[in-house]
Tab-separated table of C-alpha atoms and ligand atoms in Angstrom:
chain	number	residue	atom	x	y	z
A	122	UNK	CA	20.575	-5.522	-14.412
A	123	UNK	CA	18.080	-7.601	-12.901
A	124	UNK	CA	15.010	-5.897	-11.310
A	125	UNK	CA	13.082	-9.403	-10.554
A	126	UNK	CA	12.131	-10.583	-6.960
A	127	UNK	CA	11.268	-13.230	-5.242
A	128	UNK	CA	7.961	-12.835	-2.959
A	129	UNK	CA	5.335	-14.977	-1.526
A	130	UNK	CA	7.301	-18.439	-3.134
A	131	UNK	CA	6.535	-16.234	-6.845
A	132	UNK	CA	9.308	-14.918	-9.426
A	133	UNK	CA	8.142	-10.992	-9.836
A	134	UNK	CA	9.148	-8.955	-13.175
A	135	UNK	CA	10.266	-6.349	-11.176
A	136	UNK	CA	9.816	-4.175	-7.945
A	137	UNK	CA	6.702	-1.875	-8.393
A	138	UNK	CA	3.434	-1.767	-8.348
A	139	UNK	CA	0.671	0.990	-7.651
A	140	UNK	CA	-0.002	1.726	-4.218
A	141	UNK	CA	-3.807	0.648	-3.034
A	142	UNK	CA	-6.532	3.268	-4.140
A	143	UNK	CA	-4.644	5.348	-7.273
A	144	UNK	CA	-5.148	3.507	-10.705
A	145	UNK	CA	-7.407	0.485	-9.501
A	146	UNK	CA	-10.750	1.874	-8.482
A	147	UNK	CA	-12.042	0.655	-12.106
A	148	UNK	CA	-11.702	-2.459	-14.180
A	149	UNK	CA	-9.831	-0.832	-17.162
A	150	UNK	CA	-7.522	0.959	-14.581
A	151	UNK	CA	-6.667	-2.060	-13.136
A	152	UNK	CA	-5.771	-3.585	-16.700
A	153	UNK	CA	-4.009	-0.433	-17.074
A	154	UNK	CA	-1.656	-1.021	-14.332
A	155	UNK	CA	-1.132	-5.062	-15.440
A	156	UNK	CA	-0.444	-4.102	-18.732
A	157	UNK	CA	2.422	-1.687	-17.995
A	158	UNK	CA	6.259	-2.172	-16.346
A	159	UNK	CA	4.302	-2.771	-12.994
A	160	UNK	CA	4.981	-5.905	-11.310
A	161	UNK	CA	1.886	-6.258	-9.312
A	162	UNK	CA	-1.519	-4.920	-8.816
A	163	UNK	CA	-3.209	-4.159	-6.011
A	164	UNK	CA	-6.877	-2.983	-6.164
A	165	UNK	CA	-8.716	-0.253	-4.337
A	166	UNK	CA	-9.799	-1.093	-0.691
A	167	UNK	CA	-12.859	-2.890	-0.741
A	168	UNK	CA	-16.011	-2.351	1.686
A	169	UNK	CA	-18.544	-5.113	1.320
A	170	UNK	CA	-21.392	-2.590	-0.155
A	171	UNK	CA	-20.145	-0.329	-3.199
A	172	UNK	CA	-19.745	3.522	-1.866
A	173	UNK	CA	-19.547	6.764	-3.475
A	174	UNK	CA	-16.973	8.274	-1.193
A	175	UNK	CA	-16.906	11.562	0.168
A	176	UNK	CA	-17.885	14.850	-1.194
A	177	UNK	CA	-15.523	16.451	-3.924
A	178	UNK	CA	-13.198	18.295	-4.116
A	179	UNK	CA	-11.555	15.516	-1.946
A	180	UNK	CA	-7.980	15.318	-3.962
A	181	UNK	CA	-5.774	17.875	-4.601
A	182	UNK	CA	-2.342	17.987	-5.760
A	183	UNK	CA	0.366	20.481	-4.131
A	184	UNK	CA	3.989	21.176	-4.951
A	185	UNK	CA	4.977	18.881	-2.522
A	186	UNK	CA	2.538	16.246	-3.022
A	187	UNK	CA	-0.852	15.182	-2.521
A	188	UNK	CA	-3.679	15.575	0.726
A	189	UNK	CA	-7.129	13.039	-0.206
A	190	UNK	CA	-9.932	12.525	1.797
A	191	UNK	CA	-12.138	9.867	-1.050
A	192	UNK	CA	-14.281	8.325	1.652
A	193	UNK	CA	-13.266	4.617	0.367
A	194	UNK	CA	-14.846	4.982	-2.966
A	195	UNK	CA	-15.011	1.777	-4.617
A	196	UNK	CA	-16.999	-0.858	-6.906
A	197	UNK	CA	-17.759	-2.949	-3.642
A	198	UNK	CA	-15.913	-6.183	-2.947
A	199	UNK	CA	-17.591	-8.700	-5.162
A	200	UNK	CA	-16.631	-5.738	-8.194
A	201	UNK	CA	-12.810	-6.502	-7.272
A	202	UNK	CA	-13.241	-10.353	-6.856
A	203	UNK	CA	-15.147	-10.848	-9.777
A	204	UNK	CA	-11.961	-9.118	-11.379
A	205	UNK	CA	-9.792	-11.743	-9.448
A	206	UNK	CA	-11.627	-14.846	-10.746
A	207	UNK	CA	-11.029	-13.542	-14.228
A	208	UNK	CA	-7.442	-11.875	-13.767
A	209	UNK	CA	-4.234	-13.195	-15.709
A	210	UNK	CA	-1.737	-15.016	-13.052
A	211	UNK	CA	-0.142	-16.532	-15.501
A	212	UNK	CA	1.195	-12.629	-16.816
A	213	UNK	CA	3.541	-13.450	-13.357
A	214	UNK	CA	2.181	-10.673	-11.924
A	215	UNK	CA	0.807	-10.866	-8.478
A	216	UNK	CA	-2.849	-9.774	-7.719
A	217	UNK	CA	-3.586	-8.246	-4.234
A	218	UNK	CA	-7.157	-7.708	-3.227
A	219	UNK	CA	-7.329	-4.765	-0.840
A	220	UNK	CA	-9.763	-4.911	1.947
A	221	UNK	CA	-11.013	-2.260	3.873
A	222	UNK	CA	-14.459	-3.244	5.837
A	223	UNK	CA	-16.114	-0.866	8.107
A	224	UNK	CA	-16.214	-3.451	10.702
A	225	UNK	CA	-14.219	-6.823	11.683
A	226	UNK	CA	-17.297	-8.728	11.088
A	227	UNK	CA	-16.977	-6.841	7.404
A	228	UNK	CA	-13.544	-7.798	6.861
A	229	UNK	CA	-14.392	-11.101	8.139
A	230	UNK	CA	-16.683	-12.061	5.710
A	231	UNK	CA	-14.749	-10.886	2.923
A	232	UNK	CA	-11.273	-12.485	4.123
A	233	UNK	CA	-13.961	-15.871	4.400
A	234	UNK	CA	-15.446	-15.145	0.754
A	235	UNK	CA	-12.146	-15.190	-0.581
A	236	UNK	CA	-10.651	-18.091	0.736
A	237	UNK	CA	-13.994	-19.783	-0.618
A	238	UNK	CA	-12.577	-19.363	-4.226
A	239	UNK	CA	-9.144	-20.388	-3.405
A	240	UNK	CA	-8.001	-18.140	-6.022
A	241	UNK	CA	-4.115	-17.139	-6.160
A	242	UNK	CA	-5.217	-13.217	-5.246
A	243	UNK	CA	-3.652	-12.253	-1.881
A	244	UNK	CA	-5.485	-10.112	0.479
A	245	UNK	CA	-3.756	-7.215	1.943
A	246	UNK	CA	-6.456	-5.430	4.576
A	247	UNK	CA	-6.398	-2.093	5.152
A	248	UNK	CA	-5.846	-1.149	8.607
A	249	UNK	CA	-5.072	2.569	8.266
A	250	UNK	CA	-7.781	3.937	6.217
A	251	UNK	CA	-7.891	7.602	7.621
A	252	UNK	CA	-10.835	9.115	5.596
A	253	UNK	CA	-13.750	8.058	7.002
A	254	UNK	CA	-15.639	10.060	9.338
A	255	UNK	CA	-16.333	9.122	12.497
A	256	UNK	CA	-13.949	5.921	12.147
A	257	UNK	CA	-10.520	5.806	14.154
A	258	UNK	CA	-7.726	3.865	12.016
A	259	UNK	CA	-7.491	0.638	13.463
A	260	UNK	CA	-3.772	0.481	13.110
A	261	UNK	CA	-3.563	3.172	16.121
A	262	UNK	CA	-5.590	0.882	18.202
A	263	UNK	CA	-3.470	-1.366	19.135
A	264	UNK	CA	-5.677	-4.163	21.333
A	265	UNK	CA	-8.222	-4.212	18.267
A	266	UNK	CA	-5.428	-4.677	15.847
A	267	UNK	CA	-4.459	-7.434	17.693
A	268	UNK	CA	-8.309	-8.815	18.312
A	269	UNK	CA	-8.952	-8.272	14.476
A	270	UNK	CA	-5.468	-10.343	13.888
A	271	UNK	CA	-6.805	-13.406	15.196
A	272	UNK	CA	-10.137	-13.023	13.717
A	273	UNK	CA	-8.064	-12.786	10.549
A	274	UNK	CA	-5.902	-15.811	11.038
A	275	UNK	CA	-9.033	-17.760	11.849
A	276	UNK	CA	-11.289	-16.688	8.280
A	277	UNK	CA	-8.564	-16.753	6.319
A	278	UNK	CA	-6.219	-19.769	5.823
A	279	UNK	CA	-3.515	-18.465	3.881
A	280	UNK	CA	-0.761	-15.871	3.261
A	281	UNK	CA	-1.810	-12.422	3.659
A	282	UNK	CA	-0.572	-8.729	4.348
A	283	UNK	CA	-1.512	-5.558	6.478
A	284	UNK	CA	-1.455	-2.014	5.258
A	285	UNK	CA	-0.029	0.010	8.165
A	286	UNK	CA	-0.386	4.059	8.940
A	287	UNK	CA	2.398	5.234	10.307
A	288	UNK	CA	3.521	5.426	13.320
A	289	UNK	CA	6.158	7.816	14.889
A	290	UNK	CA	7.486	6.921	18.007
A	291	UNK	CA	9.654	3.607	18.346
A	292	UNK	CA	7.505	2.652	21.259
A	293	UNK	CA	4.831	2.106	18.733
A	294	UNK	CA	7.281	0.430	16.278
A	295	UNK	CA	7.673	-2.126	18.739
A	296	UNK	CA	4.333	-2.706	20.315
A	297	UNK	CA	3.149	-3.474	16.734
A	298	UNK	CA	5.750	-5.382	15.620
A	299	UNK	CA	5.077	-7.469	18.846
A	300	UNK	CA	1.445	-8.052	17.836
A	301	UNK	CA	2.401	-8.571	14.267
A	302	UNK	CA	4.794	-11.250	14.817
A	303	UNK	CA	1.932	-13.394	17.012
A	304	UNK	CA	0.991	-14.193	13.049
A	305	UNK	CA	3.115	-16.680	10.839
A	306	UNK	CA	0.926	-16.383	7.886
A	307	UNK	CA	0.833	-12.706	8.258
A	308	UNK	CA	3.742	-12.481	5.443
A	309	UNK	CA	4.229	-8.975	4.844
A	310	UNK	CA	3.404	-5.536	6.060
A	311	UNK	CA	2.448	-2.393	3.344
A	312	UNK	CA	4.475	0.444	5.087
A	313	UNK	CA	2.887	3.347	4.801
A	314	UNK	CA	-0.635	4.813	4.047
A	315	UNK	CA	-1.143	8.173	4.070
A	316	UNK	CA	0.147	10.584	7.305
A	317	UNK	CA	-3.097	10.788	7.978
A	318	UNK	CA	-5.571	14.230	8.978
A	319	UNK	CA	-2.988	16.847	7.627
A	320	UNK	CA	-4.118	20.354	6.431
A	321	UNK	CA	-3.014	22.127	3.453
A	322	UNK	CA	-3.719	25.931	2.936
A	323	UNK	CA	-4.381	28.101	0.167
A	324	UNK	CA	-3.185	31.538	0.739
A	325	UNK	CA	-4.773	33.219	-2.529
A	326	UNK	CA	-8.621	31.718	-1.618
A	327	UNK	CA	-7.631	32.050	2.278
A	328	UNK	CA	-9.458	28.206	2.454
A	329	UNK	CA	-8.711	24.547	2.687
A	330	UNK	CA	-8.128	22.199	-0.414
A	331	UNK	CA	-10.641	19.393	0.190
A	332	UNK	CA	-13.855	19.549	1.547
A	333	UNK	CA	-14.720	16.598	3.600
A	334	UNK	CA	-13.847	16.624	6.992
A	335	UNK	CA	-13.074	20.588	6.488
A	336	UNK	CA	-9.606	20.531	4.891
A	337	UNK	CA	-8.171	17.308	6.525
A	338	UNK	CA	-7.133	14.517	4.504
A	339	UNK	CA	-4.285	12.108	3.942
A	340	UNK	CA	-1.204	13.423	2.918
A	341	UNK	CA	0.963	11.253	0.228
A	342	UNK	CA	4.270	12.417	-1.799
A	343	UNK	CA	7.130	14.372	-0.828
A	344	UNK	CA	6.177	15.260	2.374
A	345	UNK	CA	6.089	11.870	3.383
A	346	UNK	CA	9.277	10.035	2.336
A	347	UNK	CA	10.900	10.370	5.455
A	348	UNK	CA	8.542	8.997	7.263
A	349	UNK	CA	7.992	5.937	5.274
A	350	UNK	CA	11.367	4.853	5.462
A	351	UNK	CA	11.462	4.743	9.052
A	352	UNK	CA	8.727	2.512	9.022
A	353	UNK	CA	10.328	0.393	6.030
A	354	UNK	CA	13.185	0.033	8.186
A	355	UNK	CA	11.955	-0.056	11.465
A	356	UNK	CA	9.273	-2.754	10.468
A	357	UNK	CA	12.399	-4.877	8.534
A	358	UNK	CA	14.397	-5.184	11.548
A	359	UNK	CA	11.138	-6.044	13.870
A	360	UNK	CA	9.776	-8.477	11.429
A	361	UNK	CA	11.945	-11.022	10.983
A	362	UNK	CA	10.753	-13.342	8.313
A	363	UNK	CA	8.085	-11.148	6.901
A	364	UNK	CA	8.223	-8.749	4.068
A	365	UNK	CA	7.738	-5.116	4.195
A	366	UNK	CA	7.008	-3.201	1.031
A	367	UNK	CA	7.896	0.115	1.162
A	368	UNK	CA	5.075	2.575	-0.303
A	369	UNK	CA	5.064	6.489	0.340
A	370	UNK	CA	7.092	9.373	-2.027
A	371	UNK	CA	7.852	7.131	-4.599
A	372	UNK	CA	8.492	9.523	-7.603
A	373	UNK	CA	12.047	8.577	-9.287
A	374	UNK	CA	14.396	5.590	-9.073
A	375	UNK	CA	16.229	7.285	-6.221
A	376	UNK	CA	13.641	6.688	-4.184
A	377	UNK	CA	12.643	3.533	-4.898
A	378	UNK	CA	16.119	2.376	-4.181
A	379	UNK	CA	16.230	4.152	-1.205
A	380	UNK	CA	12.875	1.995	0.045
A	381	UNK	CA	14.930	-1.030	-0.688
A	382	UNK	CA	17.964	-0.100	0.866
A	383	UNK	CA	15.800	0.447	4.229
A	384	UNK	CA	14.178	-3.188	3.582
A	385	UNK	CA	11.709	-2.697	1.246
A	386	UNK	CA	10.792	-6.286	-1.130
A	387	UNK	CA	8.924	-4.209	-3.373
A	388	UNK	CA	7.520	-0.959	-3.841
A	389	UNK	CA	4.754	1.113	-4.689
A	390	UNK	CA	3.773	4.393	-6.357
A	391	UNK	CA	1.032	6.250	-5.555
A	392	UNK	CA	0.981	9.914	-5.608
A	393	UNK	CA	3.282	10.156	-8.631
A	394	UNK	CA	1.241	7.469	-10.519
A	395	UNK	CA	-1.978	9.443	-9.968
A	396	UNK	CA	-0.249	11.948	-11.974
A	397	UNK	CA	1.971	10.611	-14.585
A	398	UNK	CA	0.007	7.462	-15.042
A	399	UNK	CA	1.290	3.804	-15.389
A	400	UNK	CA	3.994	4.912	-17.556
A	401	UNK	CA	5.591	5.826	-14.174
A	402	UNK	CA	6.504	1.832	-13.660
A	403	UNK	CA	9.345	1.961	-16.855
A	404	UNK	CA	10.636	4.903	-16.028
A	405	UNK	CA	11.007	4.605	-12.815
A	406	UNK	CA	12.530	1.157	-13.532
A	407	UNK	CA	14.810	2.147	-15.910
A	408	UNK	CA	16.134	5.046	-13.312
A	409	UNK	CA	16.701	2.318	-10.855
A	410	UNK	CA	18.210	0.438	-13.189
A	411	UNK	CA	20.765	3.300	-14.001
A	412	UNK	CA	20.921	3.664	-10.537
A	413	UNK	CA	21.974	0.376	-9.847
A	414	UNK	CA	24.569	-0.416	-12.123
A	415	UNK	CA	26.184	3.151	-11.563
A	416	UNK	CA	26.993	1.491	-8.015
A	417	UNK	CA	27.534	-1.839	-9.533
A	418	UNK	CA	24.924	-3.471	-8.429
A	419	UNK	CA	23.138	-6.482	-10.486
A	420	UNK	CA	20.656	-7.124	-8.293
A	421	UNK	CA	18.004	-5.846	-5.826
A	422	UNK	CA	19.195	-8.672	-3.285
A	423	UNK	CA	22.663	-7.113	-2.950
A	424	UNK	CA	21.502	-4.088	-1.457
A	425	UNK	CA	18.199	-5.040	0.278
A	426	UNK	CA	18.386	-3.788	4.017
A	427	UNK	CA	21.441	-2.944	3.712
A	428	UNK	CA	21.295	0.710	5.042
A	429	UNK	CA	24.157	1.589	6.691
A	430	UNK	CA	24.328	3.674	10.061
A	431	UNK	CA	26.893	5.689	11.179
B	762	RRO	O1	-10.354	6.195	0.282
B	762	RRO	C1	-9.642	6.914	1.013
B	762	RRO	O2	-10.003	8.010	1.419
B	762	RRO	C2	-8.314	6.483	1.447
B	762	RRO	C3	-8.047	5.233	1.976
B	762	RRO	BR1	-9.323	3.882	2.055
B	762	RRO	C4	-6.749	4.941	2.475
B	762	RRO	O3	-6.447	3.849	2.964
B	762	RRO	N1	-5.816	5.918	2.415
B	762	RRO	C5	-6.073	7.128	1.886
B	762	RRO	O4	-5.187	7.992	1.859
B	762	RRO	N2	-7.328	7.399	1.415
């Protein structure tokens, strides 16, 4: 069975790799991630300035899944390039650099800074970010996505991707996808962060998980499966010659081949990896792998978008 793919003109080991902000806030997390079945890494989102993040308890786990509000916590963005100047390409692994700026200017100047070292990392900027107070998620706003596009296309000269909330209505699906497809070198689309500002309860305390933003935070796991495919499979039909990679309830091969079979190039873990750590990436490979040749297939190509409706 082979579990390679073809992305962004690069032979990949495999399908997954960790989904931006769990396992890659720190160096030897990062390393962590490179040195297991991944196939990629992607690093935590990036702000220009190092932050702290938002007051704990800001993760909590739930039998369905995960809520987070972490306030962007990260090394700040020369941490994560510094990283990228001395990371291993030739491993065949693909960096991505995730950038998250609190402003376009922000994410600008760090789109500018990388293009500067004309290093093989690929930036894929965070436009659905949903923790941080006071800030809307630009991916909702859809005339300063598109303004923030072209300020994008004109910093940065090469191939890069978007990390997309999702959306829910396909009025949406298709007013992005209109924007989106304004930008060739846009080449793929991370599909989804987060559904973001949900609210889990605790009956026994009678209180809220998290404490920033009293009790709301990002919700990632389970209860969010369905939602990503939709937007794995409504983005692969809108997006013709991009890639979408499918990231949201990852915990098994079955989903992971159900991400593909909606589109999906690759995929990522995240809720299930902050958990069971990067030993997630062989088994979850190996369960695809079972999956695949149960139904015969030898490839991830042969059953790529292939979703059938009824
Ligand atoms: O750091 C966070 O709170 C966070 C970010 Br930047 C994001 O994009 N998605 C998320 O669930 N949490």
């Amino acid at each position: 069975i082979d579990l390679s793919v073809t992305w962004l003109g690069q032979a990949m080991p495999g399908c997954l790799y960790n989904a931006s902000g769990v396992w890659c806030r720190e160096e030897e997390e990062l390393e962590a991630v490179r040195a297991s079945a991944a196939a990629a890494v992607v690093s935590k989102s990036a702000t220009l300035a190092p932050r702290d993040g938002n007051p704990e308890p800001r993760y909590c786990q739930t039998p369905l899944g995960s809520i987070n509000s972490m306030g962007l916590p990260n090394r700040g963005f020369d941490y994560y390039l510094d990283y990228a100047r001395r990371y291993r390409y030739g491993s065949g692994k693909p960096l991505f650099l995730s950038l998250s700026g609190l402003s376009l200017d922000d994410n600008c100047a760090m789109l500018r800074a990388l293009a500067e070292e004309g290093l093989p990392a690929v930036p894929e900027v965070n436009l659905s970010c949903p923790n941080v107070p006071g800030k809307p998620q630009l991916g909702y706003d859809f005339a300063a996505t598109a303004e923030a596009l072209d300020a994008f296309d004109a910093a940065y000269p090469g191939l890069y991707g978007v990390k997309l909330p999702p959306y829910f209505d396909p009025a949406h699906f298709a007013a992005m996808a209109e924007i989106l497809n304004r930008h060739p070198r846009l080449a793929f689309v991370t599909c989804i962060n987060s559904i973001g500002n949900g609210l889990v309860v605790d009956i026994d305390s009678e209180a809220v998980v998290i404490k920033p933003k009293d009790g709301l935070g990002g919700l990632g796991g389970d209860y969010v499966l369905p939602t990503a495919l939709a937007n794995v499979r409504e983005f692969y039909r809108l997006l013709p010659g991009k890639d979408v990679v499918g990231c949201g309830g990852v915990k098994s091969g079955r989903e992971a081949f159900m991400h593909i079979l909606a589109g999906a190039r690759a995929v990522q873990v995240g809720t299930c990896l902050y958990h069971e750590g990067p030993g997630a990436f062989a088994r979850i490979s190996s369960e695809l792998a079972v999956l695949m040749r149960a139904k015969g297939y030898r490839s991830l190509d042969a059953f790529r978008g292939k979703l059938r409706t009824l």
